[in-house]
Every structure is written in structure tokens, then in C-alpha cells.
Amino acid sequence: MKLRKLGTTDLMVSEVGFGVWTVSTTWWGKIEEDLGLKILRKALDLGINFYDTGDTYGDGYGEEILPKAFDKKRHDIIIGTKFGYDFYNNPARTGHTERPQRWEPEFVRYACEQSLKRLRTDYIDLYQLHNPRLTALQQDDLFAMLDALVSEGKLRYYAAALGPDIGWFEEGEAAMRERKLPVVQIIYSILEQDPARRFFPIAQETQTGLLSRVPHASGLLDGTYTKGTVFDPKDHRSHRKKEWLTQSLKKLEHIRFLTDSMSSTIGQAAIQFCLSEKTIASVLPNITNLAQLEEFAAAPDTEAVPQEFVERLHRLYDEGFHLAEATAAAS
């Protein structure tokens, strides 16, 4: 597994990381703990050293599962976790609705201490604001507390993980240019390129390291989707409109040239597409079984997506994958 330096930090992260939410929540279907632990341990065997979780994943379980998997191997892994949602005082939740956020310094310290206990560690490598709005990024006392936690040795670095519909371009720009955070987590894939592409020149200017999650566009680019795909009711994708899947499958028809021209799978090409952007240090695919793990972990060693293909994919995205033209022709 190849490693990349994460921005201006001294963290060397695997080009393929592990998004722990797949094995600690039901958002991607229910995965029993024994299988989750097996997948996590196999990931380390394959060279994956970066594990990205969050305190709210499974109401803490997303942190608790890591020491179960990596007992006595804490120093072999890099842990990123997240904070900001108050699930302690708001345990009830309807579906996937957002919980209240809290950014007061006292709450941040409390949340950090609880995460340390669940992770069974005395430090967190990367502590990320979870889906912050612009107002949170403008809160000086919040960042004074984070600096204090770094000084106390409880955090190595802090960062921001941006939410797609909650806080996006303005938040990312403020995180990089105003707060000068060394790391920002974003969404980027062949099918979801905006606003990530607008972040890249800013990240290069500020030397910010980027983490890219959902490189397979919620599974569309991992080779498993068909017209007849049906999700478990607890799977977050089951709440999407049918048109989303229909339109997405039409987009996939326009990128067949990748698998027609390359030796890698579509899932591997999707990861390589993200890694073609040098400000991205690690890609966080959604891994739900051992076969996916082995396929995605091997992606950095497969054929790189040629630059001409990357540019073609950018054009296709900008042109809406020609769906409007097809709709007009059909009518």
C-alpha cells in the first residue's frame, strides 16, 4: 500500500483508508460484529493504516469497535474521529434526521474525553468537526479549546469533515483559508465532482491535505448497481427517489470507456480517479465485505486513469453526462 503525506501534518496515510461507518452503523446494511472485526483486521494486513470514524456512528460504537479490532496495535494505525453532534442529550432519532450540534468549548472537551475512553487511547490523531456550518468555523473559543487539547497531548491535529447538504463550499474555503486547517474531508467521485474541484486550487495554495469519501458515489461506481437493485429499509440509499437510480444508471453508460480501455475494475478506476488529484492524500471507500476490501485495497497498484480520461470525465460532468440532450431527443 502506498502512503501519502497528509497536508502539512506528519501523518503518512494509506492511499486507501477505511470509513468505519460501514461496519458500525446500519446505513450500508447490517454487518455483524464478527465480520466487521474481520474486515478491519484484514484491512490492516493489506496495508490500510488510516481509519476514519465518528463519535456519533452507532452512538459511540464506531469508536468502540476500533480497539476491539486493534488491541495492542494502536501505534500501527492512524485514527480520525469526529465531534459536534450531541447524541448524549438527544438519544432519540427519527430515520437519518440530523441531531442537534454543539460547539461550546465545554462540550467539545467532554466529547473529546468520551471519544478517548471509547477508543481506549490517550490521543486522537485527527479530530474533525463533523459537518460544521460557517458559524462554527467562525467561533474563536471553539478553536482555542482545540488548541488547548493539542497542547495537552490529547489531539495531534484537528480538521473539518464537510457535509454535502449541511455545510459546503463556503465552509471548505473558510476552513482552508481562514482557519488554515491542515486537513479537510470532502466528497469527490466521478459522479459528484462539485464543489470538490473548486477546493483543489485552494488546497494547493494553502497546502491542505484532502480526504475523499464516497468515491463510489454511494455504490453506483462499485459495480453492484442494476435496475433491479433493492436496499434494506435501514440502508440510507433506500430513502433516495427512484429517479436518482434511473438517472445515475444512465450516467454510467457514458463512462464505460474506463472499463473498456483499462485493466482495472470500475471500483478501482473510481478510486484511481480520486487519487489523480494530488491534494487528495487518502480515499475512503465504503467497504462492506472482504471481497470489496481486497478489490479496493489493490486499487493504488492498478493502472492509473490516464490524464486524457480524467479530463474527459470532467467534461462529461460539466455537460451533465448528456442527460438533458437525451431527454430532449426522447420528447
mmCIF file of C-alpha atoms in Angstrom, residues 64-307:
data_model
loop_
_atom_site.group_PDB
_atom_site.id
_atom_site.type_symbol
_atom_site.label_atom_id
_atom_site.label_comp_id
_atom_site.label_asym_id
_atom_site.label_seq_id
_atom_site.Cartn_x
_atom_site.Cartn_y
_atom_site.Cartn_z
ATOM 1 C CA GLU A 64 -15.532 1.239 20.385
ATOM 2 C CA ILE A 65 -15.027 -1.237 17.554
ATOM 3 C CA LEU A 66 -11.511 0.012 16.765
ATOM 4 C CA PRO A 67 -9.786 -1.086 19.995
ATOM 5 C CA LYS A 68 -11.678 -4.369 19.717
ATOM 6 C CA ALA A 69 -10.125 -4.896 16.293
ATOM 7 C CA PHE A 70 -6.683 -3.481 17.015
ATOM 8 C CA ASP A 71 -5.887 -4.329 20.610
ATOM 9 C CA LYS A 72 -2.146 -3.677 21.202
ATOM 10 C CA LYS A 73 -1.806 -2.242 17.678
ATOM 11 C CA ARG A 74 -2.749 1.364 18.473
ATOM 12 C CA HIS A 75 0.567 2.714 17.197
ATOM 13 C CA ASP A 76 0.180 0.831 13.901
ATOM 14 C CA ILE A 77 -2.894 2.811 12.904
ATOM 15 C CA ILE A 78 -3.931 6.425 12.410
ATOM 16 C CA ILE A 79 -7.350 7.262 13.828
ATOM 17 C CA GLY A 80 -9.557 10.059 12.599
ATOM 18 C CA THR A 81 -12.776 10.675 14.507
ATOM 19 C CA LYS A 82 -15.380 13.413 14.537
ATOM 20 C CA PHE A 83 -17.298 15.567 17.002
ATOM 21 C CA GLY A 84 -20.042 18.165 17.124
ATOM 22 C CA TYR A 85 -23.288 16.206 17.348
ATOM 23 C CA ASP A 86 -24.888 15.964 20.798
ATOM 24 C CA PHE A 87 -26.171 12.398 20.878
ATOM 25 C CA TYR A 88 -25.600 12.290 24.639
ATOM 26 C CA ASN A 89 -28.601 14.501 25.402
ATOM 27 C CA ASN A 90 -30.510 13.647 22.224
ATOM 28 C CA PRO A 91 -30.570 9.837 22.004
ATOM 29 C CA ALA A 92 -33.846 9.656 20.089
ATOM 30 C CA ARG A 93 -33.614 9.925 16.332
ATOM 31 C CA THR A 94 -36.099 9.508 13.502
ATOM 32 C CA GLY A 95 -34.544 7.799 10.492
ATOM 33 C CA HIS A 96 -31.491 9.709 9.299
ATOM 34 C CA THR A 97 -32.536 13.138 10.520
ATOM 35 C CA GLU A 98 -29.735 15.336 11.787
ATOM 36 C CA ARG A 99 -29.192 15.647 15.518
ATOM 37 C CA PRO A 100 -28.505 18.992 17.241
ATOM 38 C CA GLN A 101 -24.931 20.240 17.005
ATOM 39 C CA ARG A 102 -22.965 21.793 19.879
ATOM 40 C CA TRP A 103 -19.703 23.665 19.602
ATOM 41 C CA GLU A 104 -19.299 25.185 23.076
ATOM 42 C CA PRO A 105 -15.753 24.637 24.392
ATOM 43 C CA GLU A 106 -17.005 22.713 27.441
ATOM 44 C CA PHE A 107 -18.970 20.312 25.262
ATOM 45 C CA VAL A 108 -16.025 19.841 22.885
ATOM 46 C CA ARG A 109 -13.774 18.890 25.800
ATOM 47 C CA TYR A 110 -16.414 16.499 27.122
ATOM 48 C CA ALA A 111 -16.891 14.910 23.687
ATOM 49 C CA CYS A 112 -13.130 14.511 23.284
ATOM 50 C CA GLU A 113 -12.781 12.809 26.670
ATOM 51 C CA GLN A 114 -15.601 10.400 25.841
ATOM 52 C CA SER A 115 -14.036 9.560 22.477
ATOM 53 C CA LEU A 116 -10.689 8.858 24.144
ATOM 54 C CA LYS A 117 -12.402 6.442 26.544
ATOM 55 C CA ARG A 118 -14.272 4.618 23.787
ATOM 56 C CA LEU A 119 -11.144 4.403 21.619
ATOM 57 C CA ARG A 120 -9.137 3.240 24.647
ATOM 58 C CA THR A 121 -6.311 5.592 23.773
ATOM 59 C CA ASP A 122 -4.713 8.702 25.220
ATOM 60 C CA TYR A 123 -4.551 10.603 21.926
ATOM 61 C CA ILE A 124 -6.503 11.089 18.713
ATOM 62 C CA ASP A 125 -4.536 11.579 15.515
ATOM 63 C CA LEU A 126 -7.125 13.652 13.657
ATOM 64 C CA TYR A 127 -10.132 15.252 15.400
ATOM 65 C CA GLN A 128 -12.639 16.542 12.861
ATOM 66 C CA LEU A 129 -15.512 18.987 13.167
ATOM 67 C CA HIS A 130 -18.446 16.922 11.872
ATOM 68 C CA ASN A 131 -20.435 18.751 9.178
ATOM 69 C CA PRO A 132 -19.759 22.254 10.554
ATOM 70 C CA ARG A 133 -21.690 25.294 9.407
ATOM 71 C CA LEU A 134 -19.852 28.520 8.725
ATOM 72 C CA THR A 135 -20.843 29.878 12.138
ATOM 73 C CA ALA A 136 -18.944 27.061 13.861
ATOM 74 C CA LEU A 137 -15.819 27.771 11.824
ATOM 75 C CA GLN A 138 -16.048 31.421 12.886
ATOM 76 C CA GLN A 139 -16.168 30.541 16.594
ATOM 77 C CA ASP A 140 -12.840 31.557 18.158
ATOM 78 C CA ASP A 141 -13.450 29.926 21.551
ATOM 79 C CA LEU A 142 -14.020 26.563 19.834
ATOM 80 C CA PHE A 143 -10.608 26.704 18.196
ATOM 81 C CA ALA A 144 -8.975 27.941 21.389
ATOM 82 C CA MET A 145 -10.263 24.762 23.055
ATOM 83 C CA LEU A 146 -8.957 22.596 20.214
ATOM 84 C CA ASP A 147 -5.555 24.256 20.549
ATOM 85 C CA ALA A 148 -5.644 23.520 24.281
ATOM 86 C CA LEU A 149 -6.424 19.852 23.635
ATOM 87 C CA VAL A 150 -3.464 19.690 21.234
ATOM 88 C CA SER A 151 -1.212 21.281 23.870
ATOM 89 C CA GLU A 152 -2.391 18.698 26.393
ATOM 90 C CA GLY A 153 -1.418 15.885 24.005
ATOM 91 C CA LYS A 154 -4.978 14.613 23.602
ATOM 92 C CA LEU A 155 -5.085 15.589 19.931
ATOM 93 C CA ARG A 156 -2.336 15.531 17.345
ATOM 94 C CA TYR A 157 -4.260 17.571 14.774
ATOM 95 C CA TYR A 158 -7.762 18.871 14.219
ATOM 96 C CA ALA A 159 -9.614 19.237 10.942
ATOM 97 C CA ALA A 160 -13.053 19.537 9.347
ATOM 98 C CA ALA A 161 -15.224 16.910 7.652
ATOM 99 C CA LEU A 162 -17.681 18.722 5.408
ATOM 100 C CA GLY A 163 -21.279 17.649 4.889
ATOM 101 C CA PRO A 164 -22.804 17.630 1.403
ATOM 102 C CA ASP A 165 -26.099 19.342 2.234
ATOM 103 C CA ILE A 166 -25.136 20.939 5.544
ATOM 104 C CA GLY A 167 -22.007 22.977 5.004
ATOM 105 C CA TRP A 168 -20.108 23.022 1.764
ATOM 106 C CA PHE A 169 -18.107 25.449 -0.354
ATOM 107 C CA GLU A 170 -18.081 28.480 1.968
ATOM 108 C CA GLU A 171 -17.254 26.193 4.869
ATOM 109 C CA GLY A 172 -14.432 24.491 2.988
ATOM 110 C CA GLU A 173 -12.939 27.770 1.859
ATOM 111 C CA ALA A 174 -13.103 29.182 5.396
ATOM 112 C CA ALA A 175 -11.576 26.007 6.860
ATOM 113 C CA MET A 176 -8.611 26.214 4.493
ATOM 114 C CA ARG A 177 -8.036 29.955 4.075
ATOM 115 C CA GLU A 178 -9.246 31.448 7.344
ATOM 116 C CA ARG A 179 -8.722 28.679 9.908
ATOM 117 C CA LYS A 180 -5.804 27.207 7.966
ATOM 118 C CA LEU A 181 -6.800 23.700 8.960
ATOM 119 C CA PRO A 182 -4.195 21.185 7.777
ATOM 120 C CA VAL A 183 -6.837 18.661 6.669
ATOM 121 C CA VAL A 184 -10.340 18.825 5.215
ATOM 122 C CA GLN A 185 -12.546 15.849 4.368
ATOM 123 C CA ILE A 186 -14.743 16.170 1.283
ATOM 124 C CA ILE A 187 -16.914 14.146 -1.083
ATOM 125 C CA TYR A 188 -15.434 13.520 -4.522
ATOM 126 C CA SER A 189 -16.219 10.989 -7.216
ATOM 127 C CA ILE A 190 -16.671 10.719 -10.965
ATOM 128 C CA LEU A 191 -20.379 11.400 -10.477
ATOM 129 C CA GLU A 192 -20.023 14.015 -7.700
ATOM 130 C CA GLN A 193 -17.317 16.491 -8.700
ATOM 131 C CA ASP A 194 -18.747 19.750 -7.385
ATOM 132 C CA PRO A 195 -17.656 21.606 -5.331
ATOM 133 C CA ALA A 196 -14.590 19.406 -4.809
ATOM 134 C CA ARG A 197 -12.906 20.627 -7.978
ATOM 135 C CA ARG A 198 -13.199 24.193 -6.680
ATOM 136 C CA PHE A 199 -11.436 23.091 -3.499
ATOM 137 C CA PHE A 200 -8.366 21.710 -5.252
ATOM 138 C CA PRO A 201 -6.653 25.011 -6.166
ATOM 139 C CA ILE A 202 -7.363 26.357 -2.679
ATOM 140 C CA ALA A 203 -5.922 23.215 -1.106
ATOM 141 C CA GLN A 204 -2.837 23.538 -3.278
ATOM 142 C CA GLU A 205 -2.459 27.201 -2.313
ATOM 143 C CA THR A 206 -2.844 26.505 1.420
ATOM 144 C CA GLN A 207 -1.106 23.092 1.386
ATOM 145 C CA THR A 208 -4.202 21.494 2.871
ATOM 146 C CA GLY A 209 -4.429 17.716 2.771
ATOM 147 C CA LEU A 210 -7.757 16.388 1.500
ATOM 148 C CA LEU A 211 -9.545 13.184 2.440
ATOM 149 C CA SER A 212 -12.054 11.988 -0.146
ATOM 150 C CA ARG A 213 -15.015 9.908 0.981
ATOM 151 C CA VAL A 214 -17.729 8.126 -1.026
ATOM 152 C CA PRO A 215 -15.524 7.681 -4.136
ATOM 153 C CA HIS A 216 -18.059 5.202 -5.483
ATOM 154 C CA ALA A 217 -20.984 7.660 -5.296
ATOM 155 C CA SER A 218 -22.939 5.660 -2.703
ATOM 156 C CA GLY A 219 -22.197 2.407 -4.534
ATOM 157 C CA LEU A 220 -23.001 3.456 -8.087
ATOM 158 C CA LEU A 221 -19.378 3.032 -9.131
ATOM 159 C CA ASP A 222 -18.571 -0.229 -7.377
ATOM 160 C CA GLY A 223 -20.169 -2.477 -9.999
ATOM 161 C CA THR A 224 -23.095 -3.662 -7.895
ATOM 162 C CA TYR A 225 -25.964 -1.455 -9.089
ATOM 163 C CA THR A 226 -28.618 -2.677 -11.528
ATOM 164 C CA LYS A 227 -32.125 -1.520 -12.438
ATOM 165 C CA GLY A 228 -33.494 -4.077 -10.016
ATOM 166 C CA THR A 229 -31.367 -3.087 -7.032
ATOM 167 C CA VAL A 230 -33.393 -3.040 -3.793
ATOM 168 C CA PHE A 231 -31.987 -1.841 -0.470
ATOM 169 C CA ASP A 232 -32.730 -2.849 3.085
ATOM 170 C CA PRO A 233 -35.128 -0.280 4.633
ATOM 171 C CA LYS A 234 -32.405 0.746 7.131
ATOM 172 C CA ASP A 235 -29.908 1.395 4.329
ATOM 173 C CA HIS A 236 -29.731 5.164 3.758
ATOM 174 C CA ARG A 237 -29.915 4.647 -0.011
ATOM 175 C CA SER A 238 -33.421 3.194 0.322
ATOM 176 C CA HIS A 239 -34.663 6.724 1.013
ATOM 177 C CA ARG A 240 -33.480 8.046 -2.346
ATOM 178 C CA LYS A 241 -36.025 8.647 -5.077
ATOM 179 C CA LYS A 242 -36.277 6.020 -7.825
ATOM 180 C CA GLU A 243 -35.326 8.701 -10.363
ATOM 181 C CA TRP A 244 -31.922 9.010 -8.676
ATOM 182 C CA LEU A 245 -31.046 5.407 -9.536
ATOM 183 C CA THR A 246 -32.534 5.675 -13.040
ATOM 184 C CA GLN A 247 -30.612 8.851 -13.862
ATOM 185 C CA SER A 248 -27.428 7.518 -12.312
ATOM 186 C CA LEU A 249 -27.509 4.326 -14.365
ATOM 187 C CA LYS A 250 -27.807 6.446 -17.499
ATOM 188 C CA LYS A 251 -24.690 8.352 -16.439
ATOM 189 C CA LEU A 252 -22.803 5.087 -16.049
ATOM 190 C CA GLU A 253 -23.404 4.299 -19.710
ATOM 191 C CA HIS A 254 -21.222 7.278 -20.613
ATOM 192 C CA ILE A 255 -18.214 6.109 -18.592
ATOM 193 C CA ARG A 256 -17.960 2.570 -19.916
ATOM 194 C CA PHE A 257 -14.848 3.647 -21.767
ATOM 195 C CA LEU A 258 -12.989 3.301 -18.463
ATOM 196 C CA THR A 259 -13.504 -0.441 -18.128
ATOM 197 C CA ASP A 260 -13.357 -0.933 -21.896
ATOM 198 C CA SER A 261 -9.909 0.698 -22.034
ATOM 199 C CA MET A 262 -8.404 -0.199 -18.656
ATOM 200 C CA SER A 263 -7.476 -3.446 -16.936
ATOM 201 C CA SER A 264 -8.869 -2.379 -13.555
ATOM 202 C CA THR A 265 -12.432 -2.793 -12.301
ATOM 203 C CA ILE A 266 -14.794 0.192 -12.274
ATOM 204 C CA GLY A 267 -14.425 0.267 -8.482
ATOM 205 C CA GLN A 268 -10.649 0.515 -8.754
ATOM 206 C CA ALA A 269 -10.799 3.102 -11.550
ATOM 207 C CA ALA A 270 -13.128 5.226 -9.394
ATOM 208 C CA ILE A 271 -10.501 5.268 -6.627
ATOM 209 C CA GLN A 272 -7.690 5.992 -9.076
ATOM 210 C CA PHE A 273 -9.738 8.897 -10.468
ATOM 211 C CA CYS A 274 -9.747 10.461 -6.991
ATOM 212 C CA LEU A 275 -6.052 9.743 -6.441
ATOM 213 C CA SER A 276 -5.218 11.527 -9.692
ATOM 214 C CA GLU A 277 -5.751 14.740 -7.712
ATOM 215 C CA LYS A 278 -2.503 15.156 -5.778
ATOM 216 C CA THR A 279 -4.013 17.217 -2.945
ATOM 217 C CA ILE A 280 -6.047 14.112 -2.012
ATOM 218 C CA ALA A 281 -3.980 12.060 0.417
ATOM 219 C CA SER A 282 -6.398 9.219 1.113
ATOM 220 C CA VAL A 283 -9.630 7.899 -0.395
ATOM 221 C CA LEU A 284 -12.266 6.401 1.908
ATOM 222 C CA PRO A 285 -14.373 3.834 0.040
ATOM 223 C CA ASN A 286 -17.392 2.204 1.641
ATOM 224 C CA ILE A 287 -16.251 -1.324 2.431
ATOM 225 C CA THR A 288 -18.920 -3.842 3.435
ATOM 226 C CA ASN A 289 -17.327 -7.235 2.764
ATOM 227 C CA LEU A 290 -13.947 -8.906 2.325
ATOM 228 C CA ALA A 291 -14.146 -9.098 -1.467
ATOM 229 C CA GLN A 292 -14.685 -5.334 -1.710
ATOM 230 C CA LEU A 293 -11.848 -4.755 0.731
ATOM 231 C CA GLU A 294 -9.370 -6.731 -1.349
ATOM 232 C CA GLU A 295 -10.534 -5.087 -4.587
ATOM 233 C CA PHE A 296 -10.357 -1.535 -3.256
ATOM 234 C CA ALA A 297 -7.113 -2.019 -1.298
ATOM 235 C CA ALA A 298 -5.448 -3.146 -4.527
ATOM 236 C CA ALA A 299 -6.617 -0.034 -6.414
ATOM 237 C CA PRO A 300 -3.432 2.068 -5.938
ATOM 238 C CA ASP A 301 -1.408 -0.685 -7.614
ATOM 239 C CA THR A 302 -3.675 -0.863 -10.640
ATOM 240 C CA GLU A 303 -3.425 1.149 -13.826
ATOM 241 C CA ALA A 304 -3.689 4.898 -13.233
ATOM 242 C CA VAL A 305 -6.506 6.700 -15.035
ATOM 243 C CA PRO A 306 -4.842 8.500 -17.975
ATOM 244 C CA GLN A 307 -4.982 12.284 -17.764
#
